[in-house]
Short mmCIF file of C-alpha atoms and ligand atoms in Angstrom, two decimals:
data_model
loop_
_atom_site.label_atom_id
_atom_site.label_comp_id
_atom_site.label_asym_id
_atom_site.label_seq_id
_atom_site.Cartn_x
_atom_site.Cartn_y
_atom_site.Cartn_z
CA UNK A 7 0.00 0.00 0.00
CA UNK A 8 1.76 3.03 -0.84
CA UNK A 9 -0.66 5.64 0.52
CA UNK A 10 -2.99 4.68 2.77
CA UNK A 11 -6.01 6.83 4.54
CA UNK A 12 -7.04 5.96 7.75
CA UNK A 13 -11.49 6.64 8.55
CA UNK A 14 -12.34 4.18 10.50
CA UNK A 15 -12.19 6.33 13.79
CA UNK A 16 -15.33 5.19 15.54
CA UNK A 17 -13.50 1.42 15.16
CA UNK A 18 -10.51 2.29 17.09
CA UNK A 19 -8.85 6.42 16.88
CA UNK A 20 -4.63 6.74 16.73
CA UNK A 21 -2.98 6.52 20.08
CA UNK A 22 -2.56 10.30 20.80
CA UNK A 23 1.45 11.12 21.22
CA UNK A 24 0.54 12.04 25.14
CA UNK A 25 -0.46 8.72 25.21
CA UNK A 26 2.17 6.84 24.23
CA UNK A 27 4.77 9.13 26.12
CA UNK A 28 2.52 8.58 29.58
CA UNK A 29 2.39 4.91 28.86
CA UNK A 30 5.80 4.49 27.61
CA UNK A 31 7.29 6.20 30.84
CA UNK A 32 5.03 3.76 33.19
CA UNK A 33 6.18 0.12 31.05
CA UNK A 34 10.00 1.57 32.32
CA UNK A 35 9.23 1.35 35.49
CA UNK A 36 7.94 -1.60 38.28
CA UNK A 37 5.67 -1.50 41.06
CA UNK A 38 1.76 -3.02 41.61
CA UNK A 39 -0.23 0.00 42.73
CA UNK A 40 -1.42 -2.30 45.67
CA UNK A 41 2.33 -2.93 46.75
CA UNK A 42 3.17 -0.63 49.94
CA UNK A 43 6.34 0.09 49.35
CA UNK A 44 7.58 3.52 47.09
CA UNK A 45 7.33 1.30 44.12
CA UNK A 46 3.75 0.51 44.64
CA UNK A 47 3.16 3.96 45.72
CA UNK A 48 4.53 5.16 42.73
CA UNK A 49 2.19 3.15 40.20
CA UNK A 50 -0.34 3.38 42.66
CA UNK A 51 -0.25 7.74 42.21
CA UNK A 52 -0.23 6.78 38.29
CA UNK A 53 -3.43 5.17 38.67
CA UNK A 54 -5.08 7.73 40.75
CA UNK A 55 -3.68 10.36 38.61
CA UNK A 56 -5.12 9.21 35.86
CA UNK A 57 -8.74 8.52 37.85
CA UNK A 58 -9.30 12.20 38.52
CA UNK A 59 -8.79 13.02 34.20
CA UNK A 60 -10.88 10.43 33.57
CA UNK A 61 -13.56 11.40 36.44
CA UNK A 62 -13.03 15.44 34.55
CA UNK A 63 -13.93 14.31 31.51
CA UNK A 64 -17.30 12.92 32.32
CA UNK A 65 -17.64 15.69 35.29
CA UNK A 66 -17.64 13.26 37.93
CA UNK A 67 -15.12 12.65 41.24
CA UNK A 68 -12.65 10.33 41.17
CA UNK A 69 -14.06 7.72 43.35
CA UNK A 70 -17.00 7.14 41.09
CA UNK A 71 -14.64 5.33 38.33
CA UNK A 72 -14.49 1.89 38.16
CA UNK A 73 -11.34 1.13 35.52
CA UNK A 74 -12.41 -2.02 33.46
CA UNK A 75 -10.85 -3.93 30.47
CA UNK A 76 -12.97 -1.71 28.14
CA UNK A 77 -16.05 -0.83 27.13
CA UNK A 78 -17.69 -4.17 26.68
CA UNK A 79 -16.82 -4.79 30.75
CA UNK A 80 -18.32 -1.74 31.48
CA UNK A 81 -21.43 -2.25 29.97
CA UNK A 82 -21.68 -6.18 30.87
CA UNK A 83 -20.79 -5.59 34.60
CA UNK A 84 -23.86 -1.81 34.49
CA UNK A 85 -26.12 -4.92 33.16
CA UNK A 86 -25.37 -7.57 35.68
CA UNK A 87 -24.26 -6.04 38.20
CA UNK A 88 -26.78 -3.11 38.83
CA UNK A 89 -29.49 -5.12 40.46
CA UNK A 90 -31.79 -4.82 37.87
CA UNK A 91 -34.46 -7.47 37.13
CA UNK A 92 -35.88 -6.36 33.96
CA UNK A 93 -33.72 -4.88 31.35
CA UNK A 94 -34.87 -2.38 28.38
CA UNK A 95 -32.36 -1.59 25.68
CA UNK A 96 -32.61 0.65 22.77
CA UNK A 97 -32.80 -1.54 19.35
CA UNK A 98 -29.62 0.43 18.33
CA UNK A 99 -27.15 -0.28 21.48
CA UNK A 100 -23.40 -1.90 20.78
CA UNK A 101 -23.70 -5.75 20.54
CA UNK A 102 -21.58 -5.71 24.10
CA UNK A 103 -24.88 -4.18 25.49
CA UNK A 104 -27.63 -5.87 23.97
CA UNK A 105 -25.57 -9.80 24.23
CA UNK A 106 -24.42 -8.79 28.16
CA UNK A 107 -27.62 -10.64 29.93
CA UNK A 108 -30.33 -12.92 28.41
CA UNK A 109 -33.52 -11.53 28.16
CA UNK A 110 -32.49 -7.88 27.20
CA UNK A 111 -35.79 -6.36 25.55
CA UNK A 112 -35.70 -4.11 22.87
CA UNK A 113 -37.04 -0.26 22.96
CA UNK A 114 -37.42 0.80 19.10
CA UNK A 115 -36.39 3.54 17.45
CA UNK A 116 -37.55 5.99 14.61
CA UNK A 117 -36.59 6.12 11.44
CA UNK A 118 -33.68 8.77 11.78
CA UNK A 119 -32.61 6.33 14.70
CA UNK A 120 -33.72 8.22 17.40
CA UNK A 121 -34.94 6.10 20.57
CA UNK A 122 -38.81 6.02 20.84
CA UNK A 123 -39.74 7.69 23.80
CA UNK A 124 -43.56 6.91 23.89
CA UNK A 125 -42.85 3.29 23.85
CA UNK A 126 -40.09 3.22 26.69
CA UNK A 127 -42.89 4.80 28.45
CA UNK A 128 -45.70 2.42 27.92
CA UNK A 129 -42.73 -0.78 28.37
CA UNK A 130 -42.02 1.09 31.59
CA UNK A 131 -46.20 1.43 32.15
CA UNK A 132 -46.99 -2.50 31.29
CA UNK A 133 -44.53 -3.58 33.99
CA UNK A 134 -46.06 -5.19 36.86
CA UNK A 135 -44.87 -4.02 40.40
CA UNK A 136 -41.59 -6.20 40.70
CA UNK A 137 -38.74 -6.49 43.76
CA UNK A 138 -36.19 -5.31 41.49
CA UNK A 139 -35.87 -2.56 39.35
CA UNK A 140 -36.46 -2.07 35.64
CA UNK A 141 -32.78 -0.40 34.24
CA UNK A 142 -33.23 1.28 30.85
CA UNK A 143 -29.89 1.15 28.63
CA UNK A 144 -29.95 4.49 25.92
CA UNK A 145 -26.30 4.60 24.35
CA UNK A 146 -25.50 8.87 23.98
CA UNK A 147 -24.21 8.86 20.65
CA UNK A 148 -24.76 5.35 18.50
CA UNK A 149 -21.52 3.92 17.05
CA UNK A 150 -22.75 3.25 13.32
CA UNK A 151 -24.76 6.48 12.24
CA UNK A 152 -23.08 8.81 14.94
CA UNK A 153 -26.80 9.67 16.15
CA UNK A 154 -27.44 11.16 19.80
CA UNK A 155 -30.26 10.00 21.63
CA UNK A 156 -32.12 12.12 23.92
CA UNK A 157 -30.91 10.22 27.21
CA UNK A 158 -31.86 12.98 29.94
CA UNK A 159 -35.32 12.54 28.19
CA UNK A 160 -35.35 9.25 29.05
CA UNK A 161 -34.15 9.68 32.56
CA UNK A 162 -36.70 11.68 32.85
CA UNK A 163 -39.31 9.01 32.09
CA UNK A 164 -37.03 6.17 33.66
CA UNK A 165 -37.70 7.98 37.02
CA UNK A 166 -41.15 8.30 36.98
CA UNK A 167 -41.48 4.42 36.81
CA UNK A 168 -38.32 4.35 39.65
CA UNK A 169 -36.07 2.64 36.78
CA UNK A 170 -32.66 3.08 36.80
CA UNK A 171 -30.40 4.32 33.48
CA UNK A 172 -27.21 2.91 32.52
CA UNK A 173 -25.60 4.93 29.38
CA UNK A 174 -23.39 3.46 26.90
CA UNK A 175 -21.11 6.87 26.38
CA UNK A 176 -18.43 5.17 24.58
CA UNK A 177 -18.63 6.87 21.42
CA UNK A 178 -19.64 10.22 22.49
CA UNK A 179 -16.88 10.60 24.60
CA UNK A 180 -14.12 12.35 22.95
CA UNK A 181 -16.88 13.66 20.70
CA UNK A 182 -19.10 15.42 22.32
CA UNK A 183 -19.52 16.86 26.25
CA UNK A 184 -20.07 13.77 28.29
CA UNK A 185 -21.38 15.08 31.73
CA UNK A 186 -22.97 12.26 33.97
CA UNK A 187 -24.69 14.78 36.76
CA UNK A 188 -26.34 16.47 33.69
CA UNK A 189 -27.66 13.32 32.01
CA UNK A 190 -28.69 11.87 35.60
CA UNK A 191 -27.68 8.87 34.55
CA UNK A 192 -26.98 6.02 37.24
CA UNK A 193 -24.16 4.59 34.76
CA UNK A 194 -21.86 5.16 32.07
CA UNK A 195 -19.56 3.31 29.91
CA UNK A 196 -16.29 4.72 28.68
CA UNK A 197 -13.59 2.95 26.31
CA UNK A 198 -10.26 4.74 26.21
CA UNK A 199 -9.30 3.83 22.27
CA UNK A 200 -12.43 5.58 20.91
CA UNK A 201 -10.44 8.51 21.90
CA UNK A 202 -6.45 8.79 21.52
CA UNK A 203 -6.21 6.51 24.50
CA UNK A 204 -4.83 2.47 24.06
CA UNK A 205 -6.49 -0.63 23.48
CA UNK A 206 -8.46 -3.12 26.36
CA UNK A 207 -8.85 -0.04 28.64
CA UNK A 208 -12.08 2.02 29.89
CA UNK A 209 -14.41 2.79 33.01
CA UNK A 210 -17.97 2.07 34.20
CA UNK A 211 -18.28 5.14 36.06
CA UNK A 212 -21.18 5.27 38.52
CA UNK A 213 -23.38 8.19 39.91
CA UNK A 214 -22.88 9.49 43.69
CA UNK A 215 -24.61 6.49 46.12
CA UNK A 216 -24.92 4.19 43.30
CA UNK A 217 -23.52 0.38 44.05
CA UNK A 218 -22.17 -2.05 41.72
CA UNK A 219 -21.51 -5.81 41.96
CA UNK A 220 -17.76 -6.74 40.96
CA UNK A 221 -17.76 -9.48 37.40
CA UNK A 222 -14.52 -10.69 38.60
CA UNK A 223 -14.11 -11.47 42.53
CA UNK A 224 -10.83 -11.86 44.52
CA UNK A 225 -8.91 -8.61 45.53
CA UNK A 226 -10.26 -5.93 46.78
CA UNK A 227 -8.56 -3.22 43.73
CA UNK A 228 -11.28 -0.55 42.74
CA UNK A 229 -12.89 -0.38 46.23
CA UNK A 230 -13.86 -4.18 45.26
CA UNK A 231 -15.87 -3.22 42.34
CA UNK A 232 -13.46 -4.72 40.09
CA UNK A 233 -10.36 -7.36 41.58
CA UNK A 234 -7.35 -7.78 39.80
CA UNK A 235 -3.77 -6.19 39.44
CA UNK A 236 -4.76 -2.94 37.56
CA UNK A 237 -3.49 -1.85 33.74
CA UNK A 238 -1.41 0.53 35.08
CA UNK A 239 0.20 1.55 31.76
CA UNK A 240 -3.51 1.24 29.79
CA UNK A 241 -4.70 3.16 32.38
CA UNK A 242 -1.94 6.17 32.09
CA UNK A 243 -3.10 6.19 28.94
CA UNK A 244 -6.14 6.84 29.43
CA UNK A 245 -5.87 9.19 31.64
CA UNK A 246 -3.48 11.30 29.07
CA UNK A 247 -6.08 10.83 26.09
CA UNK A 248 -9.14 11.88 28.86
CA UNK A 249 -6.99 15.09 29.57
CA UNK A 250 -6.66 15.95 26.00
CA UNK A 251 -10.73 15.40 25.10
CA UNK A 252 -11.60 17.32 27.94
CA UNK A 253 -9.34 20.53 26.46
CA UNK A 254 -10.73 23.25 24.46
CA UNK A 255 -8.30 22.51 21.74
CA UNK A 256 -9.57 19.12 21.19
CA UNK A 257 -13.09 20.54 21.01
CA UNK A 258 -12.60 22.59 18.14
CA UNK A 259 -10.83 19.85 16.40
CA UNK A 260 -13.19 17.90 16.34
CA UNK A 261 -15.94 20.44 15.97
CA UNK A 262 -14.08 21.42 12.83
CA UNK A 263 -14.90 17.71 11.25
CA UNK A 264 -18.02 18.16 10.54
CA UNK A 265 -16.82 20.63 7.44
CA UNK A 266 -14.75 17.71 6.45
CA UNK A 267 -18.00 15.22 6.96
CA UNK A 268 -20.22 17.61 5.13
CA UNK A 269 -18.29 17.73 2.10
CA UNK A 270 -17.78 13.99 2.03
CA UNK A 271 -21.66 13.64 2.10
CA UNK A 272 -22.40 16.36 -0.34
CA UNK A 273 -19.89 15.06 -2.64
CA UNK A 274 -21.55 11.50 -2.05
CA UNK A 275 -24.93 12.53 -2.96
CA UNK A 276 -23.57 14.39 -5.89
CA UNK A 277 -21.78 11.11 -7.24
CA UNK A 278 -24.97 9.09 -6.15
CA UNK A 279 -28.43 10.48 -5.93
CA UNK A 280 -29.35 7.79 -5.07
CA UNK A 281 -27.57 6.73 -1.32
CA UNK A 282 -29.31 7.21 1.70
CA UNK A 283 -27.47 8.82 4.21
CA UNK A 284 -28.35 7.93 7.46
CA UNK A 285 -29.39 10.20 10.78
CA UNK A 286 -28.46 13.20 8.72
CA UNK A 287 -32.08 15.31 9.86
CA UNK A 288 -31.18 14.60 13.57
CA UNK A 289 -28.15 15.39 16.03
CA UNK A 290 -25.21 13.20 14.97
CA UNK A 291 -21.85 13.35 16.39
CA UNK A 292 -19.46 15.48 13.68
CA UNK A 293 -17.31 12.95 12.51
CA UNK A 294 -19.39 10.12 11.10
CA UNK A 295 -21.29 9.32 7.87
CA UNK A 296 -23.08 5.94 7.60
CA UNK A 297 -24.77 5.63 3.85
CA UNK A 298 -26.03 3.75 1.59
CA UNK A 299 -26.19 2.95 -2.01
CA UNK A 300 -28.64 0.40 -2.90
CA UNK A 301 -26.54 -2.05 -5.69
CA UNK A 302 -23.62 -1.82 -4.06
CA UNK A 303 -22.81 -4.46 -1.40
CA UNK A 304 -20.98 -2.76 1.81
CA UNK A 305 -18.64 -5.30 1.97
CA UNK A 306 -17.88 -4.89 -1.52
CA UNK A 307 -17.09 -1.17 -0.86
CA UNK A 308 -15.18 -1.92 2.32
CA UNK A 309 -13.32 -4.67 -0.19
CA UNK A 310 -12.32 -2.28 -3.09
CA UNK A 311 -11.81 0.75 -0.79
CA UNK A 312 -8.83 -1.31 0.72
CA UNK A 313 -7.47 -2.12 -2.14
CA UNK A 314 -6.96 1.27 -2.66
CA UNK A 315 -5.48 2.13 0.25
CA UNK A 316 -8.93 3.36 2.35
CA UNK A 317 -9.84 1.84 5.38
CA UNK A 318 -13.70 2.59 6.13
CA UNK A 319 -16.26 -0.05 7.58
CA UNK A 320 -19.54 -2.14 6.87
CA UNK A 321 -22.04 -2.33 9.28
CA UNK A 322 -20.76 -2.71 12.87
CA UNK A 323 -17.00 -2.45 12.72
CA UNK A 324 -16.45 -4.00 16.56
CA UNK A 325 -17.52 -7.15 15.16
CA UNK A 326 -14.98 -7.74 12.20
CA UNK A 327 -16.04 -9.94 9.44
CA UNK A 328 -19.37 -9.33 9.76
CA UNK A 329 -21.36 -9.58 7.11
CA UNK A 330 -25.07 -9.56 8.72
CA UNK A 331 -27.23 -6.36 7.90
CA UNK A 332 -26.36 -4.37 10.86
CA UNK A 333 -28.96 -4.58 13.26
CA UNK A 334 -29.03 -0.72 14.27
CA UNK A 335 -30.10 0.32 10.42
CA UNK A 336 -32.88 -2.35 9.98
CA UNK A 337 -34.28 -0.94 13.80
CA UNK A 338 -34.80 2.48 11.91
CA UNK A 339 -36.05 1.24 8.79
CA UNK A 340 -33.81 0.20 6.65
CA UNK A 341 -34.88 -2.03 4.23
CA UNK A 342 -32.24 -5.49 4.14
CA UNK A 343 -30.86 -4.47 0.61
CA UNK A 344 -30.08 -0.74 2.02
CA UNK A 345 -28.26 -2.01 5.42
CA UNK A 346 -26.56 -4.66 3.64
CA UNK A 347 -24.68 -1.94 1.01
CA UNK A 348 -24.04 0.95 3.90
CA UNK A 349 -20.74 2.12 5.00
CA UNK A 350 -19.74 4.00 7.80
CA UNK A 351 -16.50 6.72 7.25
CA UNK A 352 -15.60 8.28 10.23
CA UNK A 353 -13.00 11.09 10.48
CA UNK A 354 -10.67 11.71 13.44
CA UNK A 355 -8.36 13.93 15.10
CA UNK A 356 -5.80 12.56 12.23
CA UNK A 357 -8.28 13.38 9.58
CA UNK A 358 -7.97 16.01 6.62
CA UNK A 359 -8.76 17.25 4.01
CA UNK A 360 -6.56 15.18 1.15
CA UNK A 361 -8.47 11.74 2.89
CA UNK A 362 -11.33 13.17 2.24
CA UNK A 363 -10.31 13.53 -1.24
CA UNK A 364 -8.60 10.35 -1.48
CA UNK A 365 -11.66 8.49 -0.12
CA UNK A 366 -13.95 10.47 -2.77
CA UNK A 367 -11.90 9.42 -6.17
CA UNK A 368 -11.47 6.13 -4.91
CA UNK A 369 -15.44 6.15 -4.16
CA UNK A 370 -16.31 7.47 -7.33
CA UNK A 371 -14.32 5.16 -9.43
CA UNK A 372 -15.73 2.09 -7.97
CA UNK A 373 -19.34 4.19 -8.37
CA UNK A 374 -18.75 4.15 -11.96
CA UNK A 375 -16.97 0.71 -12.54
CA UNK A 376 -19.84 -0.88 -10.60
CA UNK A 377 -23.01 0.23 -9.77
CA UNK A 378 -24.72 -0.27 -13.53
CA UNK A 379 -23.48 -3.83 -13.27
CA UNK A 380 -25.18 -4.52 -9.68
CA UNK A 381 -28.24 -2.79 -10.59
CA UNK A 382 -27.92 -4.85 -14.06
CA UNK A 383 -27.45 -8.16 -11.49
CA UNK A 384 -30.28 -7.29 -8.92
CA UNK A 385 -32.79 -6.89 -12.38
CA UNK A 386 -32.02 -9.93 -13.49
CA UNK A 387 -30.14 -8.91 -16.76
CA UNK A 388 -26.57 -10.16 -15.98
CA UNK A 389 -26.93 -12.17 -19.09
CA UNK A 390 -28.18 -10.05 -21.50
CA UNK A 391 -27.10 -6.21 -20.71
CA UNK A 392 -24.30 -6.42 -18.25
CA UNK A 393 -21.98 -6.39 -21.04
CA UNK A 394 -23.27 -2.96 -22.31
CA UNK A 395 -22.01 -0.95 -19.36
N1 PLP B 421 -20.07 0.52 22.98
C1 PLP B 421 -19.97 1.15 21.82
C2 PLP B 421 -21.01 2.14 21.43
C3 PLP B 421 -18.91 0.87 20.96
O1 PLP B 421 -18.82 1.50 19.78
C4 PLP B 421 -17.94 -0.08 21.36
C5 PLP B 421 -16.83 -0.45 20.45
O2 PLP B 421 -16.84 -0.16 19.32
C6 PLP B 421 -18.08 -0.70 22.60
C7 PLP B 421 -19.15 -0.38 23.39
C8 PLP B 421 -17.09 -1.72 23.10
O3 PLP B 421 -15.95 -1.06 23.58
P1 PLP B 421 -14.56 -1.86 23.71
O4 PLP B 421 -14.01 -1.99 22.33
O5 PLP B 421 -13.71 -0.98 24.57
O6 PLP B 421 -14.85 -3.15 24.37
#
């Protein structure tokens, strides 16, 4: 590959140089932050440090942050580990979410992919009087289509019915202002990578009172919410890349990708009338477009657009090699042809304005090379007119 352009963001982002210099400095030096000794103190003052960015970035305190392997432990240890006996989840939440417990049920969504508030309400209304609570899951900002749900309307509702709210926030994070007072959320989940921050790190951070059961039992790290020896290098990471999303500077980087997203899309729809961009009539997080064009397989684009050099993704990118519809387009609507030839390109703090370019020549050539002969395919006339185009 001799160029290659990198918008697949919402996947995984580049480690942020702050990053790698706070990790790189911990991995030099030894000590288990439980250890007594200056060593242990030492890693142990790394880990706290990085608590208290983490805790800013989401505008809670420090000892509300539970650090977990990722996002996909936060979310599975909100779902099992909240007390909750009934569990409603938004159609659109990560696969993490929806696959943590048996049983989740589904609250749908419109067809910009917005959560349905009227029939959270009446799930909430049907519920007989149980011991345990109901907890409602509403991600802030969805991971394929970038949309942002209304969660402190659903709070809202949640606590009329005395549910409680867990919030998926890994995607917004980083993105948008993440504040978990504000929502009045009970929960949120954090992953570090979605934001500058390294790999199999991120946080289940919990409201003021709020109690958690541990997933994994045995020592009593993160005020035994979470037992093992921590990630103290992932987690200086972390802490680094949460200091950097919380700064003004960040904010207007990435406020200044939606120019760069707007183009793309305008371009798009220029090329192709006919794609479907989805969530674009609703509040979506700057830096992703999720489209289709009927006649062109996703994978197909995801296929060529590598061989070029572009690295975008089909359907839900956490799950590689997927080739299933993606389940949050069909919830809003999308007919199986349409989810099944959607992308999702999704800029970064890395991101400008040549791979924007890059990705639209490279788009428009396989456009031209291909669409007549899918449209020829889907017709029926692969024998008799393909050949024409
Ligand atoms: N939630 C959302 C919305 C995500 O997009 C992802 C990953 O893409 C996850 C959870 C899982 O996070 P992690 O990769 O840290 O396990």
């Amino acid at each position: 590959m001799s160029h290659s352009i990198y918008l697949d963001h919402n996947a995984t982002t580049p480690l942020r140089p702050e990053a790698i210099a706070a990790m790189t400095e911990v991995l030099g030096r030894v000590g288990n932050p439980s250890s007594v000794h200056a060593f242990g103190r030492a890693a142990r003052k790394v880990v706290e440090d990085a608590r208290e960015r983490v805790a800013d970035l989401v505008a809670a305190e420090a000892g509300q942050v539970i650090f977990t392997s990722g996002g996909t432990e936060a979310n599975a240890q909100a779902l099992r580990g909240l007390g909750a006996g009934r569990i409603l989840a938004s159609a659109i939440e990560h696969a993490s979410l929806l696959a943590a417990v048996p049983g989740v049920e589904t609250i749908p969504v419109d067809r910009d992919g917005v959560i349905d508030l009227a029939a959270l309400e009446s799930l909430l209304r049907g519920a007989a009087a149980a011991q345990r609570p109901t907890l409602v899951a509403v991600m802030l900002a969805n991971n394929e289509t970038g949309v942002v749900q209304p969660v402190a309307e659903a709070v809202a509702i949640a606590r009329r019915h005395g549910a409680l709210v867990h919030c998926d926030a890994v995607q917004a994070a980083g993105k948008i202002a993440v504040d978990l007072a504000g929502l009045g959320v009970d929960s949120l989940s954090l992953s570090a990578h979605k934001f500058g921050g390294p790999q199999g790190v991120g946080a289940l951070v919990l409201a003021p009172g709020v109690v958690v059961q541990p997933l994994v039992s045995g020592g009593g790290q993160e005020r035994r919410r979470r037992a093992g020896t921590e990630n103290v290098a992932g987690i200086a990471g972390f802490g680094a890349a949460a200091a950097l999303a919380a700064s003004p500077m960040h904010g207007e980087r990435m406020a200044s990708l939606s120019g760069l997203r707007d183009r793309l899309e305008g371009e798009v729809l220029r090329i192709a009338p006919t794609a479907r961009v989805f969530g674009s009539r609703v509040a979506r997080l700057l830096n992703t477009s999720c489209f289709a064009l009927p006649g062109l397989e996703g994978a197909v684009q995801v296929m060529a657009l590598d061989l070029a050099g572009i690295a975008v993704a089909a359907g839900a990118a956490c799950s590689s090699g997927r080739t299933a519809p993606s389940h949050v387009l069909t919830a809003q609507g999308a007919t199986a042809t349409e989810a099944a030839s959607a992308i999702r390109v999704s800029l970064g703090w890395t991101s400008t304005g040549a791979d924007v370019d890059g990705f639209l020549a490279a788009w428009r050539a396989l456009v031209e090379r291909t669409v007549p002969i899918s449209y020829a395919k889907s017709a029926g006339f692969e024998n008799k007119g393909a050949t024409r185009w």
